[in-house]
Amino acid sequence: MGAAAAAAAVAVVLVAFLCCGAAQVQQQQRQRQLRFDGRRGEFRVLQVADMHFADGKTTPCEDVLPQQMAACSDLNTTAFIRRVILAEKPDLIVFTGDNIFGFDATDAAASMNAAFAPAVASNIPWAAVLGNHDQESTLSRQGVMKHIVGMKNTLSQVNPTGVHVIDGYGNYNLEVHGVQGSNLVNKSLLNLYFLDSGDYSTVPSIPGYGWIKPSQQLWFQHTSSKLKRSYTNKPHPQKGQAPGLAYFHIPLPEYSSFDSSNFTGEKLEGAISSPTANSGFFTTMVESGDVKAVFTGHDHLNDFCGELTGIHLCYAGGFGYHAYGKAGWSRRARMVVASLEKTDKGSWGGVKSIKTWKRLDDEHLTAIDGQVLWSKSFSRKGM
Amino acid sequence: MGAAAAAAAVAVVLVAFLCCGAAQVQQQQRQRQLRFDGRRGEFRVLQVADMHFADGKTTPCEDVLPQQMAACSDLNTTAFIRRVILAEKPDLIVFTGDNIFGFDATDAAASMNAAFAPAVASNIPWAAVLGNHDQESTLSRQGVMKHIVGMKNTLSQVNPTGVHVIDGYGNYNLEVHGVQGSNLVNKSLLNLYFLDSGDYSTVPSIPGYGWIKPSQQLWFQHTSSKLKRSYTNKPHPQKGQAPGLAYFHIPLPEYSSFDSSNFTGEKLEGAISSPTANSGFFTTMVESGDVKAVFTGHDHLNDFCGELTGIHLCYAGGFGYHAYGKAGWSRRARMVVASLEKTDKGSWGGVKSIKTWKRLDDEHLTAIDGQVLWSKSFSRKGM
């Protein structure tokens, strides 16, 4: 089911390299290439924030209604993943950290295996980044990320190779190529960036959470520039830049720029739990120009999207049942759908719009707070 | 005079490299190595901000008293440099940008030659970075920086080689080594960082001034780490990090953190003319841990120093006469003096304290606003 949608969006590509002078060496690389769906011209991303998974059935829920408490455990979290996958048929599932709640997970690997099991079973590609709690069980941050990368159906990577040393674990990007059979089959039309926003500051004079470092930002800049060149290069050169989306765990300081007058969603937490220091990643993204929206977790009771300087800053809202929340305020997930425009010749072109909404874990998986994050016609005015 | 002090502080070092297998190639490199003075255990830095030099005698002054106007020109700026050099006998002169006011300079090279002439003639080493006006005459930013690097007695560099590509022109560092004949003769005891803070934003959605980019910050981080390793390595390993000072033109957004209750000096301009975007360099410096003070120009009527998270953020105040100012408010320069501690054996050790004050271009070159920026005993509490 979800698997059928995934099969449409994911092609197994065998790439043959011919090289090396007289002795030709043929190398086959199996790669799951994300691409837009050929029927609807869509690419659908499900964001799951803050599962806080621990030991499964024996791990109780937090902040649910008294009548829910007895039957509630980590298994409610994985049940919610299965429900929302069935309902939304995503082409990619992104887990934005605090996937496990390390303090309560007896075995980090076992906890991750159980937490990601619904994604693995769906046969839909998935990607994950780290939060601030993932390393608090039996594995280090590096160990957690390495374990994730070895799991089935994931496109997660520890870090890119062949560049400068990058801070953190889980900095990588994924390209979403054009529709199979269209001119843009080998172009990335939607660029997804995944970053490790760290856990806690190690600088005594800066209390609080970690931040995205210059090494990560330089990698992001270089990657964005490279993708822009590919987008505008022959064959089938495109104008400008393909839109990008960035996923990480801890909100940027700029998330505190909003109130109910200029965001969609809710801000039930008094403060934004961003790092106390501004490391400039928002500025770096504005300068690069391709990222249209950022998606974080971390604050379970904030689920809004607000726009600042052309970039939407969005929360997913808390997903996991063994995580603080608010009794009676449904756990939730965020969907993002990018849609292609039709060309004059009736084929699929570049991305036309990016929309988002949330799904609540209530009886009807109610969809709320639908909004357009970006559309090509609107953005041209500002370019 | 100033030259005598310089001769004590600057040694001409001939470095012989032996390399390359059977055929030995001998290469001699002439290098002016900054080092602490052996008599007083001091290193003295004069900061000259915003000379705004144009064409010399024919270029009038701005914002001086009516009775000063007739006889006032760019030559008052160079006369002030000569006076303050005589009075302070610096070991290094640092020009923090807007060295020339490009719009009014007929020939950029000639304007720079005249503006830096007092420094060149003093035989004191000098260093310069770019402001936002230096490229507005006949040379580009790269051209201006290349011209500076070719001038006599300067230690300025366009950019370091052998690293990743760095944004801007004029990012480099200088080491100030221990006293000649002491154990620390080959250690850098004071690290000076020079950065190009850019001119104007090229991002339509971010109006205003430029900023320090991730590529520059990564270079700074790597340099700071390398210097820390050298400082703590054999022979004569030292504890912690040598203190550092950073010089550039445009103040950081964090300069707006102060008012008269928590700074020394004056803030006669309503706003801090920092970039409107925060690119994170303050956070990067706090994380690296060695920079104790930052020195900028740009706002001619702000001349304060304020401390935030262990780093003093300082202005020099306006120096040049063909620059906006305030009639009756003297043009000024900032001095910084780092002093070494005496070891138990009566030799010179590492840096004990860093002090600053300003000199006004009045009859007596009045010194004002003396303050301690950093002292070893104090900082240890926080380390």
mmCIF file of C-alpha atoms in Angstrom, chain B residues 26-300:
data_model
loop_
_atom_site.group_PDB
_atom_site.id
_atom_site.type_symbol
_atom_site.label_atom_id
_atom_site.label_comp_id
_atom_site.label_asym_id
_atom_site.label_seq_id
_atom_site.Cartn_x
_atom_site.Cartn_y
_atom_site.Cartn_z
ATOM 1 C CA GLN B 26 68.163 26.033 -0.285
ATOM 2 C CA GLN B 27 65.501 28.634 -0.040
ATOM 3 C CA GLN B 28 65.681 31.803 1.933
ATOM 4 C CA GLN B 29 62.574 33.461 3.168
ATOM 5 C CA ARG B 30 62.654 36.940 4.612
ATOM 6 C CA GLN B 31 60.021 37.305 7.264
ATOM 7 C CA ARG B 32 59.286 40.047 9.756
ATOM 8 C CA GLN B 33 58.389 38.173 12.897
ATOM 9 C CA LEU B 34 56.398 40.178 15.422
ATOM 10 C CA ARG B 35 57.531 39.622 18.988
ATOM 11 C CA PHE B 36 57.242 41.093 22.445
ATOM 12 C CA ASP B 37 59.685 43.795 23.449
ATOM 13 C CA GLY B 38 62.445 42.463 25.719
ATOM 14 C CA ARG B 39 62.773 45.506 27.950
ATOM 15 C CA ARG B 40 59.188 46.103 29.005
ATOM 16 C CA GLY B 41 57.648 42.761 28.014
ATOM 17 C CA GLU B 42 55.024 44.590 25.987
ATOM 18 C CA PHE B 43 53.445 44.513 22.560
ATOM 19 C CA ARG B 44 51.704 47.724 21.522
ATOM 20 C CA VAL B 45 49.061 47.937 18.787
ATOM 21 C CA LEU B 46 47.752 51.197 17.377
ATOM 22 C CA GLN B 47 44.364 50.951 15.637
ATOM 23 C CA VAL B 48 43.499 53.532 13.002
ATOM 24 C CA ALA B 49 39.856 53.295 11.916
ATOM 25 C CA ASP B 50 38.181 55.009 8.976
ATOM 26 C CA MET B 51 40.861 57.318 7.614
ATOM 27 C CA HIS B 52 38.527 57.979 4.630
ATOM 28 C CA PHE B 53 41.540 59.355 2.759
ATOM 29 C CA ALA B 54 40.912 60.722 -0.740
ATOM 30 C CA ASP B 55 43.233 63.056 -2.679
ATOM 31 C CA GLY B 56 45.234 64.694 0.102
ATOM 32 C CA LYS B 57 45.623 68.439 0.375
ATOM 33 C CA THR B 58 42.719 69.177 -1.978
ATOM 34 C CA THR B 59 40.263 67.008 -0.056
ATOM 35 C CA PRO B 60 38.384 68.998 2.586
ATOM 36 C CA CYS B 61 37.460 67.945 6.101
ATOM 37 C CA GLU B 62 33.968 67.125 7.279
ATOM 38 C CA ASP B 63 32.339 67.992 10.571
ATOM 39 C CA VAL B 64 35.038 70.168 12.105
ATOM 40 C CA LEU B 65 34.572 73.507 13.873
ATOM 41 C CA PRO B 66 34.105 76.534 11.555
ATOM 42 C CA GLN B 67 37.474 78.007 12.532
ATOM 43 C CA GLN B 68 39.211 74.681 11.671
ATOM 44 C CA MET B 69 37.662 74.326 8.224
ATOM 45 C CA ALA B 70 39.882 76.553 6.063
ATOM 46 C CA ALA B 71 43.183 74.841 6.882
ATOM 47 C CA CYS B 72 41.795 71.322 7.196
ATOM 48 C CA SER B 73 42.289 68.490 4.665
ATOM 49 C CA ASP B 74 43.265 64.826 4.380
ATOM 50 C CA LEU B 75 46.701 66.000 5.513
ATOM 51 C CA ASN B 76 45.278 66.462 9.000
ATOM 52 C CA THR B 77 44.607 62.710 8.972
ATOM 53 C CA THR B 78 48.181 61.791 8.088
ATOM 54 C CA ALA B 79 49.511 64.388 10.538
ATOM 55 C CA PHE B 80 47.459 62.719 13.286
ATOM 56 C CA ILE B 81 48.969 59.321 12.400
ATOM 57 C CA ARG B 82 52.473 60.753 12.705
ATOM 58 C CA ARG B 83 51.657 62.371 16.069
ATOM 59 C CA VAL B 84 50.149 59.281 17.608
ATOM 60 C CA ILE B 85 52.991 57.066 16.365
ATOM 61 C CA LEU B 86 55.473 59.418 18.039
ATOM 62 C CA ALA B 87 53.471 59.418 21.259
ATOM 63 C CA GLU B 88 52.671 55.715 21.531
ATOM 64 C CA LYS B 89 55.591 53.994 19.775
ATOM 65 C CA PRO B 90 53.450 51.062 18.649
ATOM 66 C CA ASP B 91 54.921 47.748 17.584
ATOM 67 C CA LEU B 92 52.164 47.297 15.011
ATOM 68 C CA ILE B 93 49.734 49.670 13.324
ATOM 69 C CA VAL B 94 46.393 48.225 12.254
ATOM 70 C CA PHE B 95 44.142 50.014 9.773
ATOM 71 C CA THR B 96 40.612 48.649 10.092
ATOM 72 C CA GLY B 97 39.149 49.661 6.751
ATOM 73 C CA ASP B 98 37.641 52.606 4.950
ATOM 74 C CA ASN B 99 41.297 53.475 4.688
ATOM 75 C CA ILE B 100 40.403 55.450 1.601
ATOM 76 C CA PHE B 101 37.044 56.949 0.738
ATOM 77 C CA GLY B 102 36.773 55.566 -2.745
ATOM 78 C CA PHE B 103 34.090 57.893 -4.091
ATOM 79 C CA ASP B 104 36.365 60.908 -3.658
ATOM 80 C CA ALA B 105 39.724 59.302 -4.393
ATOM 81 C CA THR B 106 40.791 60.042 -7.974
ATOM 82 C CA ASP B 107 43.269 57.174 -7.997
ATOM 83 C CA ALA B 108 42.962 54.363 -5.460
ATOM 84 C CA ALA B 109 46.642 53.398 -5.517
ATOM 85 C CA ALA B 110 47.847 56.976 -5.131
ATOM 86 C CA SER B 111 45.335 57.576 -2.353
ATOM 87 C CA MET B 112 46.494 54.489 -0.453
ATOM 88 C CA ASN B 113 50.151 55.373 -0.973
ATOM 89 C CA ALA B 114 49.510 58.764 0.627
ATOM 90 C CA ALA B 115 47.273 57.450 3.402
ATOM 91 C CA PHE B 116 49.656 54.683 4.533
ATOM 92 C CA ALA B 117 52.785 56.831 3.991
ATOM 93 C CA PRO B 118 53.240 57.751 7.680
ATOM 94 C CA ALA B 119 53.103 54.053 8.627
ATOM 95 C CA VAL B 120 55.525 53.113 5.854
ATOM 96 C CA ALA B 121 57.904 55.925 6.821
ATOM 97 C CA SER B 122 57.854 54.939 10.500
ATOM 98 C CA ASN B 123 59.395 51.565 9.638
ATOM 99 C CA ILE B 124 56.881 50.005 12.018
ATOM 100 C CA PRO B 125 55.114 46.912 10.675
ATOM 101 C CA TRP B 126 51.539 47.571 9.738
ATOM 102 C CA ALA B 127 48.476 45.579 8.720
ATOM 103 C CA ALA B 128 45.248 46.587 7.018
ATOM 104 C CA VAL B 129 41.818 45.198 6.296
ATOM 105 C CA LEU B 130 39.103 46.529 4.008
ATOM 106 C CA GLY B 131 36.032 48.553 4.855
ATOM 107 C CA ASN B 132 32.994 49.167 2.718
ATOM 108 C CA HIS B 133 34.384 52.225 0.910
ATOM 109 C CA ASP B 134 37.882 51.077 -0.130
ATOM 110 C CA GLN B 135 36.748 49.616 -3.482
ATOM 111 C CA GLU B 136 34.772 52.643 -4.634
ATOM 112 C CA SER B 137 37.629 54.291 -6.551
ATOM 113 C CA THR B 138 39.713 52.811 -9.405
ATOM 114 C CA LEU B 139 40.443 49.386 -7.892
ATOM 115 C CA SER B 140 38.251 46.414 -6.954
ATOM 116 C CA ARG B 141 38.387 44.969 -3.459
ATOM 117 C CA GLN B 142 40.832 42.364 -4.662
ATOM 118 C CA GLY B 143 42.870 45.079 -6.399
ATOM 119 C CA VAL B 144 42.944 47.243 -3.282
ATOM 120 C CA MET B 145 44.098 44.356 -1.105
ATOM 121 C CA LYS B 146 46.751 43.311 -3.627
ATOM 122 C CA HIS B 147 48.074 46.866 -3.706
ATOM 123 C CA ILE B 148 48.261 47.003 0.090
ATOM 124 C CA VAL B 149 50.125 43.677 0.267
ATOM 125 C CA GLY B 150 52.752 45.041 -2.106
ATOM 126 C CA MET B 151 53.516 48.084 0.020
ATOM 127 C CA LYS B 152 56.597 48.502 2.194
ATOM 128 C CA ASN B 153 56.629 47.306 5.803
ATOM 129 C CA THR B 154 53.168 45.782 5.677
ATOM 130 C CA LEU B 155 52.381 42.317 7.036
ATOM 131 C CA SER B 156 48.980 42.334 5.324
ATOM 132 C CA GLN B 157 48.059 39.300 3.247
ATOM 133 C CA VAL B 158 45.358 38.847 0.627
ATOM 134 C CA ASN B 159 44.290 35.429 1.931
ATOM 135 C CA PRO B 160 45.969 32.326 3.310
ATOM 136 C CA THR B 161 46.995 29.726 0.785
ATOM 137 C CA GLY B 162 46.699 25.971 1.018
ATOM 138 C CA VAL B 163 43.225 25.983 2.551
ATOM 139 C CA HIS B 164 39.673 26.026 1.189
ATOM 140 C CA VAL B 165 38.572 29.064 -0.842
ATOM 141 C CA ILE B 166 37.815 31.926 1.552
ATOM 142 C CA ASP B 167 35.289 34.692 0.949
ATOM 143 C CA GLY B 168 36.633 38.234 0.750
ATOM 144 C CA TYR B 169 40.126 39.705 0.562
ATOM 145 C CA GLY B 170 42.337 40.276 3.561
ATOM 146 C CA ASN B 171 41.747 37.305 5.864
ATOM 147 C CA TYR B 172 44.965 36.410 7.655
ATOM 148 C CA ASN B 173 46.545 36.052 11.072
ATOM 149 C CA LEU B 174 49.755 37.239 12.687
ATOM 150 C CA GLU B 175 51.589 35.663 15.579
ATOM 151 C CA VAL B 176 53.363 37.709 18.222
ATOM 152 C CA HIS B 177 56.189 35.587 19.566
ATOM 153 C CA GLY B 178 57.916 35.617 22.943
ATOM 154 C CA VAL B 179 60.856 37.799 23.871
ATOM 155 C CA GLN B 180 64.120 37.197 22.012
ATOM 156 C CA GLY B 181 66.353 35.013 24.194
ATOM 157 C CA SER B 182 63.483 33.719 26.370
ATOM 158 C CA ASN B 183 62.133 30.139 26.371
ATOM 159 C CA LEU B 184 59.100 31.335 24.449
ATOM 160 C CA VAL B 185 61.030 32.840 21.551
ATOM 161 C CA ASN B 186 59.323 30.513 19.073
ATOM 162 C CA LYS B 187 55.831 30.505 20.632
ATOM 163 C CA SER B 188 53.032 32.824 19.646
ATOM 164 C CA LEU B 189 51.887 34.455 22.888
ATOM 165 C CA LEU B 190 49.364 36.793 21.274
ATOM 166 C CA ASN B 191 47.348 35.918 18.187
ATOM 167 C CA LEU B 192 46.024 38.582 15.873
ATOM 168 C CA TYR B 193 43.224 37.781 13.442
ATOM 169 C CA PHE B 194 42.307 40.026 10.524
ATOM 170 C CA LEU B 195 39.122 39.485 8.547
ATOM 171 C CA ASP B 196 37.300 41.020 5.638
ATOM 172 C CA SER B 197 33.831 41.880 6.941
ATOM 173 C CA GLY B 198 32.701 42.696 3.398
ATOM 174 C CA ASP B 199 31.010 45.767 2.028
ATOM 175 C CA TYR B 200 27.329 45.399 1.183
ATOM 176 C CA SER B 201 24.903 42.527 1.147
ATOM 177 C CA THR B 202 24.348 41.006 -2.272
ATOM 178 C CA VAL B 203 21.226 39.217 -1.079
ATOM 179 C CA PRO B 204 18.093 41.185 -2.038
ATOM 180 C CA SER B 205 16.136 40.048 1.006
ATOM 181 C CA ILE B 206 18.889 41.135 3.419
ATOM 182 C CA PRO B 207 19.479 44.881 3.073
ATOM 183 C CA GLY B 208 22.546 46.652 4.384
ATOM 184 C CA TYR B 209 26.119 45.720 5.060
ATOM 185 C CA GLY B 210 28.097 42.573 4.409
ATOM 186 C CA TRP B 211 29.072 39.915 6.928
ATOM 187 C CA ILE B 212 31.701 37.334 7.789
ATOM 188 C CA LYS B 213 30.925 34.098 5.935
ATOM 189 C CA PRO B 214 31.164 30.417 6.959
ATOM 190 C CA SER B 215 34.329 29.952 4.851
ATOM 191 C CA GLN B 216 36.064 32.703 6.845
ATOM 192 C CA GLN B 217 34.806 31.324 10.135
ATOM 193 C CA LEU B 218 36.016 27.819 9.333
ATOM 194 C CA TRP B 219 39.456 29.243 8.477
ATOM 195 C CA PHE B 220 39.409 31.161 11.779
ATOM 196 C CA GLN B 221 38.435 28.018 13.718
ATOM 197 C CA HIS B 222 41.150 25.920 12.093
ATOM 198 C CA THR B 223 43.744 28.650 12.668
ATOM 199 C CA SER B 224 42.736 29.053 16.296
ATOM 200 C CA SER B 225 42.944 25.270 16.842
ATOM 201 C CA LYS B 226 46.345 25.076 15.177
ATOM 202 C CA LEU B 227 47.663 27.936 17.311
ATOM 203 C CA LYS B 228 46.332 26.249 20.441
ATOM 204 C CA ARG B 229 48.195 23.057 19.564
ATOM 205 C CA SER B 230 51.439 24.966 18.987
ATOM 206 C CA TYR B 231 50.987 26.803 22.276
ATOM 207 C CA THR B 232 50.510 23.631 24.300
ATOM 208 C CA ASN B 233 53.069 21.524 22.430
ATOM 209 C CA LYS B 234 56.706 20.866 23.333
ATOM 210 C CA PRO B 235 59.115 22.475 23.749
ATOM 211 C CA HIS B 236 57.969 24.649 26.631
ATOM 212 C CA PRO B 237 54.294 23.644 26.547
ATOM 213 C CA GLN B 238 51.939 26.349 27.813
ATOM 214 C CA LYS B 239 48.533 25.897 29.420
ATOM 215 C CA GLY B 240 45.272 26.771 27.679
ATOM 216 C CA GLN B 241 45.374 29.152 24.752
ATOM 217 C CA ALA B 242 47.300 32.291 23.995
ATOM 218 C CA PRO B 243 44.905 35.266 24.003
ATOM 219 C CA GLY B 244 43.758 36.566 20.637
ATOM 220 C CA LEU B 245 42.527 39.867 19.219
ATOM 221 C CA ALA B 246 40.376 40.207 16.100
ATOM 222 C CA TYR B 247 40.386 43.210 13.791
ATOM 223 C CA PHE B 248 37.846 43.970 11.070
ATOM 224 C CA HIS B 249 35.694 46.822 9.833
ATOM 225 C CA ILE B 250 31.967 46.314 10.343
ATOM 226 C CA PRO B 251 30.700 45.760 13.905
ATOM 227 C CA LEU B 252 28.902 42.503 14.682
ATOM 228 C CA PRO B 253 25.189 42.523 15.550
ATOM 229 C CA GLU B 254 26.227 41.763 19.140
ATOM 230 C CA TYR B 255 27.640 45.311 19.412
ATOM 231 C CA SER B 256 24.048 46.388 20.024
ATOM 232 C CA SER B 257 24.043 44.552 23.363
ATOM 233 C CA PHE B 258 25.366 47.532 25.305
ATOM 234 C CA ASP B 259 24.364 50.868 26.716
ATOM 235 C CA SER B 260 26.187 53.354 28.915
ATOM 236 C CA SER B 261 25.549 51.109 31.937
ATOM 237 C CA ASN B 262 27.825 48.397 30.608
ATOM 238 C CA PHE B 263 30.380 49.952 28.275
ATOM 239 C CA THR B 264 33.324 52.329 28.494
ATOM 240 C CA GLY B 265 33.306 55.144 25.949
ATOM 241 C CA GLU B 266 30.571 56.768 23.946
ATOM 242 C CA LYS B 267 27.716 55.765 21.657
ATOM 243 C CA LEU B 268 26.772 58.957 19.867
ATOM 244 C CA GLU B 269 25.154 57.153 16.925
ATOM 245 C CA GLY B 270 21.625 56.003 17.541
ATOM 246 C CA ALA B 271 22.106 52.600 15.976
ATOM 247 C CA ILE B 272 24.918 50.121 15.496
ATOM 248 C CA SER B 273 25.551 49.833 11.747
ATOM 249 C CA SER B 274 26.081 46.101 11.806
ATOM 250 C CA PRO B 275 24.753 43.764 9.125
ATOM 251 C CA THR B 276 21.036 43.143 9.561
ATOM 252 C CA ALA B 277 21.744 39.401 9.491
ATOM 253 C CA ASN B 278 23.674 37.512 12.135
ATOM 254 C CA SER B 279 26.218 35.235 10.488
ATOM 255 C CA GLY B 280 27.389 33.680 13.730
ATOM 256 C CA PHE B 281 30.982 34.878 13.965
ATOM 257 C CA PHE B 282 30.516 35.993 17.559
ATOM 258 C CA THR B 283 29.382 32.477 18.485
ATOM 259 C CA THR B 284 32.307 31.003 16.554
ATOM 260 C CA MET B 285 34.752 33.202 18.476
ATOM 261 C CA VAL B 286 33.195 32.327 21.834
ATOM 262 C CA GLU B 287 33.451 28.650 20.951
ATOM 263 C CA SER B 288 37.098 28.919 19.891
ATOM 264 C CA GLY B 289 37.798 30.562 23.211
ATOM 265 C CA ASP B 290 40.967 32.510 22.478
ATOM 266 C CA VAL B 291 39.696 35.886 21.234
ATOM 267 C CA LYS B 292 39.446 38.293 24.155
ATOM 268 C CA ALA B 293 38.572 41.427 22.205
ATOM 269 C CA VAL B 294 37.278 42.501 18.803
ATOM 270 C CA PHE B 295 38.153 45.873 17.276
ATOM 271 C CA THR B 296 36.125 47.467 14.497
ATOM 272 C CA GLY B 297 35.511 50.878 13.012
ATOM 273 C CA HIS B 298 32.678 51.862 10.646
ATOM 274 C CA ASP B 299 30.621 53.895 13.140
ATOM 275 C CA HIS B 300 32.743 57.029 13.577
#
